[in-house]
Amino acid sequence: MTSLSEEVLLVVKKVRQKKQDGTLYLMAERIAWGPEGKDRFTVSHLYADIRCQKISPDGKAKVQLQLVLHTGESTTFHFANESTALKDREAAKELLQQLLPKFKKKANKELEEKNRMLQEDPVLFQLYKDLVVSQVISAEEFWANRLGGINNTDPSPYNNKQEVGISGAFLADIRPQTDGCNGLRYNLTADIIESIFRTYPAVKQKYSENVPHNLTEKEFWTRFFQSHYFHRDRINTGTQDIFSECAKQDEKGLKTLVTQGVKNPLVDLQSLEDKTLDEGYGICTTQPSTSNANKSVKDSSNSAIIKRFNHHSAMVLAAGSRRGELASDQASETSSTDGNSRDSDFFQPPVKKVKLQEAIEFEDLQRENRPKTVPLNLKKSDRYAHGPVPLQSQQYTTSQDIINSVNYIRHEMASYKPSLTQVLSSTAATSAIAALSPGGVLMQGGAQQAINQMVPTEVQGELKHLYVAAGELLRHFWSCFPVNTLFLEEKVIKMKSNLERFQMTKLHPFKEKIQRQYLSTNLTGHLEEMLQTAYSKFQVWQTRRMMRKT
Amino acid sequence: MKLNIEGLLVYFPYDYIYPEQYSYMLELKRTLDAKGHGVLEMPSGTGKTISLLSLIVAYQRAFPLEVTKLIYCSRTVPEIEKVVEELRKLMEFYTKETGESNNFLALALSSRKNLCIHPEVSSLRFGKEVDGKCHSLTASYVRAQHHSNPNLPVCRFYEEFDSVGRQVPLPAGIYNLDDLKAFGRRKGWCPYYLARYSILHANIVVYSYHYLLDPKIADLVSKELAKKSVVVFDEAHNIDNVCIDSMSVNITRRTLDRCQTNVDTLQNTIHKIKETDAAKLREEYRRLVEGLKEANVARETDIYLANPVLPDEILQEAVPGSIRTAEHFVGFMRRFLEYLKSRLRVQHVVQESAPQFLKDIFEKVCIDRKPLRFCAERLQSLLRTLEIADIADFSAVTLISNFATLVSTYSQGFTIIIEPFEDRTPTIANPVLHFSCMDPSIAIKPVFQRFQSVVITSGTLSPLDIYPRILDFRPVTMASFTMTLARTCLCPLIVGRGNDQVALSSKFETREDFAVIRNYGNLLLEMSAIVPDGIVAFFTSYVYMENIVASWYEQGILENIQRNKLIFIETQDAAETSMALEKYQEACENGRGAILLSVARGKVSEGIDFVHHYGRAVIMFGVPYVYTQSRILKARLEYLRDQFQIRENDFLTFDAMRHAAQCVGRAIRGKTDYGLMIFADKRYARADKRGKLPRWIQEHINDGSLNLTVDEAVQLSKHFLRQMAQPFRQEDQLGLSLLTLEQLESEDMLQKITQIAHQT
């Protein structure tokens, strides 16, 4: 059992477990304990299985550490080295403290996933109860091929989580509080810092440049809160401020964005006008404030606010879509560089054409081109929900077919003429009807289907569960064939014993219960048949194996 | 479907039709039948353009001799292109239905900037540069010199077009701007001149207002268009301002300085030419004696600077002797310039009429009215003779000469205002001479006189009767159509009070009031929490918006709004605003939601549509009155009162309400669209304001939504938005606001339609 390649992080000697002296090993992925003088571990827990650790209070005679597992079991270690017991335990505790959270996430996720599956799927839950809780098979076995299926078939939802955008108001969430002595206190969380970095790459760059060599983290954020990012009406004048450079960068970024122009020609305000009046013509309603000098400080701070709000919104928007679009961005980048020169109009028309077509379209004036559908009109919705389910796949007819056939029938009916000369004689008709009525000659077979009326619902439910459980076990059993590895061999033997156990603990009590109530009906016959088939298969396989061995 | 509009077979390229489209076509047909002018209002998003095109094309096909051409004028380049695309759809439908390709030629015309394919010229960014560069490559004397000196660059596209392009007319079809360029590239012809040449024989021309209304351009481009044309001004709610703009001139000290250098250059050039090539000047003199008529038969590329005055009035006479020789003319200009300079040296505001100005100039510097009138023509002739290549440099002197011609031609409808400084900065001298047109009918008059039918149409033309008055014409039809709706998809609310009962208004006295600003902020904040996707908010002016934004920022309102939506704000820079707009749309598109703060009368409010989720609510903060302290406006109001008996207040309210309607109308672009329209000012509740909104908005304002508090408005909006979020299918509309052909032909439906139409 010991795998020597494992890295051992901590070894503590003289640790007792179940009143036995031994050594505790903390390794990269698990914690293990082996009794003194033996070469194997009798206790071994993966970190992922550990829910938490508990320690005995200081001052107690015994210095102990307890590990509580997710399954509810617990293991207690007693540090018995008189002189260093406390120190030993502290060391183990510290290390565990560091290690456990790393595995916890993984474990939790798995647990959560299992929990979710059980909650979402009542059948599975019932199965779980039948098989695991009643200890027919172990939990591990139960999950082995289910979780495996999840993890292998669609790992995507786990590996790349959906990208979460950034709240537009993340700066507003930092509410300054006065700290009582003429100062302000800002509360920053890791989320906010991440939002700031994602929205303003320039700040991130500054951060990595300056922290921690030039500034402490605290100083950095203090300056940030003094900068224009936080006070958008501030006009940057101080050159020694590290963020004034950011302001310039932002400005530059904004300018490049502006010069790149817009892709959608319908929103390009610059090319909206066909023929602008020459300079000097027209009535200028707004006074052209050509000179910037006569702009008051207030005016320019106002326009700074406006500019920065636009910039902020654009950056937030970009941060939300940045990662996903990296690849496509590059593609559009290449075309947009070409698109900049006005001569390459070849590139522009597609967007323009599409936008123009969109703009002139009247969807409601056009006849819809989709195939006609029949609206589903339910008078009693339970009847729809509990209606008969087709047993085998059928040739489905499209709505169009149904409409056509209805039309056809209607047409037929309209032109229907009964040919009264060729009808049945009344006596023959009566006898046919009698034969087809319930209780008639031809309706004898119908009595059998009344099983659902004969058996009370709770028994039905129980039977259903049995079927499901048996099906699950049989699925495990049959999936072992053809038995070509050692592992499968083991498994098939185990599964057979599982099946037998199932028959003993579940099926037989049920059968007896039924027999006590309904002597005549044999509800479990089919189940037994299935199990019998499995047994005989197993028998055949085993004899064949024996023969091969001998 | 094929419609029967009072005996006219109209092909309509859709399977269904809105009832109002049918009534619109009916009215339009009556206008054409009567060969008169019409004013038609129909909400945007009800397919105005396609109705217009369908009917007029059908009319042209049925009566090819009655209506030879459709001239469709729109405002912006995207609008123009949209019209052509709709036309293409119509023509495709014709081809499909009739099975034959008809020989219709329709094309869009735009400025050189949008049509040039010359690699060097088209890479220039500004329209003026493109025009100037083009002129330097295609002017007739440049080309003449090119013959003797092949090294001189010319435009090969123009040369190619000039040598072969004119013989074969443009093949029939629909040409949008890009199609023209593609065609030009294929053939190696200049698309711009090709388009200008082709509009003469095209069946449908789509271009911008200016080509018809601005006399400087109209004379050049649209002079020879057939009289039997139908002219349509779409989106015409601002047509009076376009007219006025095209006839007004502003002169600053900088203009005069540049003019001075221009005149000096002219003088030097004359001097040089006199030494080398005196014959040329003598030749010009001879031509001028013979009269302008001959002088004006020049090649199209030369007539770059056309006369600002309307054609025919001036060409009958010969250029007066006093300015006939080049030196005399330059001297004359010098004198005129000095006079203007002296006028700009005033210390107080001067306002006078054109005759007063002429009298003064005669007394001071002995300049007569007659030579002034010929200034523009004379300058053109001189520039041509001197073979000035880069005409853009001479824009200042051209402006002055145009001013001279205008001021001496019109004794009425204009005013001259000289302001020594701007009102806001009385200490800084910045004298401006405004020569402003007050009568929009002057510019549009020739259009009404010349073409047999002129149709003025828009989504917001209310009140209808004011347009015929200020444009001075007599329409044969005037109608306003409402939008028939299967569900009430617009929800106009008038918010008059804050939650604290403070009256909300943008009027001057309470403009700085913090309570009002705070309540406006609250309104936006609350709306941002309940409205999905995009909200557009309009302010009355840019300065007002700046102040409000600053004070919202100080009060922390903007930050709270940011929790719900991203904020984008219109700036005075067009490129920056375009970017903000695109980001705004992106934010609406990806579901984050955004708010656009914008300005009424700005470019956004006039040219950008906020369809569907791009604008689920429009908030109009205040009543967008024009800045009433401006002297130009005062003069105009006075003129309107004296000349047209329109009271000042009526006009101001009319002007404010049409802009408010424009703003809120941006959100509803069709019957499947829906949106809130919030008028946040208590003055909207008054009958005189409300009554000037378009009928299709007015009829949805009920008494219960007249003076709401912010909370009440939020409740109503919630209810409305929840209703609108239910699925809306075609079947819901059918028979009410959407008709099939059979439904349209049924007797009682026709009756219903006429009933709706006759409510006006």
CSV table of N, CA and C in Angstrom, one decimal, chain B residues 438 628 632-642 646-649 651-652:
chain,number,residue,atom,x,y,z
B,438,MET,N,-34.2,85.1,-42.8
B,438,MET,CA,-35.3,84.9,-41.8
B,438,MET,C,-36.5,84.2,-42.5
B,628,THR,N,-33.4,81.6,-26.5
B,628,THR,CA,-34.2,82.7,-27.0
B,628,THR,C,-33.5,84.0,-26.9
B,632,ILE,N,-30.4,86.8,-33.5
B,632,ILE,CA,-30.9,86.3,-34.8
B,632,ILE,C,-32.3,85.7,-34.6
B,633,LEU,N,-32.4,85.0,-33.6
B,633,LEU,CA,-33.7,84.4,-33.3
B,633,LEU,C,-34.8,85.4,-33.1
B,634,LYS,N,-34.4,86.4,-32.3
B,634,LYS,CA,-35.4,87.5,-32.1
B,634,LYS,C,-35.8,88.2,-33.4
B,635,ALA,N,-34.8,88.4,-34.2
B,635,ALA,CA,-35.1,89.1,-35.5
B,635,ALA,C,-36.1,88.2,-36.3
B,636,ARG,N,-35.8,86.9,-36.3
B,636,ARG,CA,-36.6,86.0,-37.0
B,636,ARG,C,-38.0,85.9,-36.5
B,637,LEU,N,-38.2,85.9,-35.2
B,637,LEU,CA,-39.5,85.9,-34.6
B,637,LEU,C,-40.3,87.1,-35.0
B,638,GLU,N,-39.6,88.2,-35.0
B,638,GLU,CA,-40.2,89.5,-35.3
B,638,GLU,C,-40.7,89.4,-36.8
B,639,TYR,N,-39.8,88.9,-37.6
B,639,TYR,CA,-40.2,88.8,-39.0
B,639,TYR,C,-41.4,87.9,-39.2
B,640,LEU,N,-41.4,86.8,-38.5
B,640,LEU,CA,-42.5,85.8,-38.6
B,640,LEU,C,-43.8,86.5,-38.2
B,641,ARG,N,-43.7,87.3,-37.1
B,641,ARG,CA,-44.9,88.0,-36.7
B,641,ARG,C,-45.4,89.0,-37.7
B,642,ASP,N,-44.5,89.8,-38.2
B,642,ASP,CA,-44.9,90.8,-39.1
B,642,ASP,C,-45.4,90.2,-40.5
B,646,ILE,N,-47.5,84.9,-37.3
B,646,ILE,CA,-47.3,83.8,-36.4
B,646,ILE,C,-46.7,84.4,-35.1
B,647,ARG,N,-47.5,84.2,-34.0
B,647,ARG,CA,-47.0,84.8,-32.7
B,647,ARG,C,-45.7,84.1,-32.3
B,648,GLU,N,-44.9,84.9,-31.6
B,648,GLU,CA,-43.6,84.5,-31.2
B,648,GLU,C,-43.7,83.2,-30.4
B,649,ASN,N,-44.6,83.2,-29.4
B,649,ASN,CA,-44.7,82.1,-28.5
B,649,ASN,C,-45.2,80.8,-29.2
B,651,PHE,N,-44.6,80.1,-32.3
B,651,PHE,CA,-43.5,79.5,-33.1
B,651,PHE,C,-42.5,78.9,-32.2
B,652,LEU,N,-42.2,79.5,-31.0
B,652,LEU,CA,-41.2,78.9,-30.1
B,652,LEU,C,-41.7,77.5,-29.6
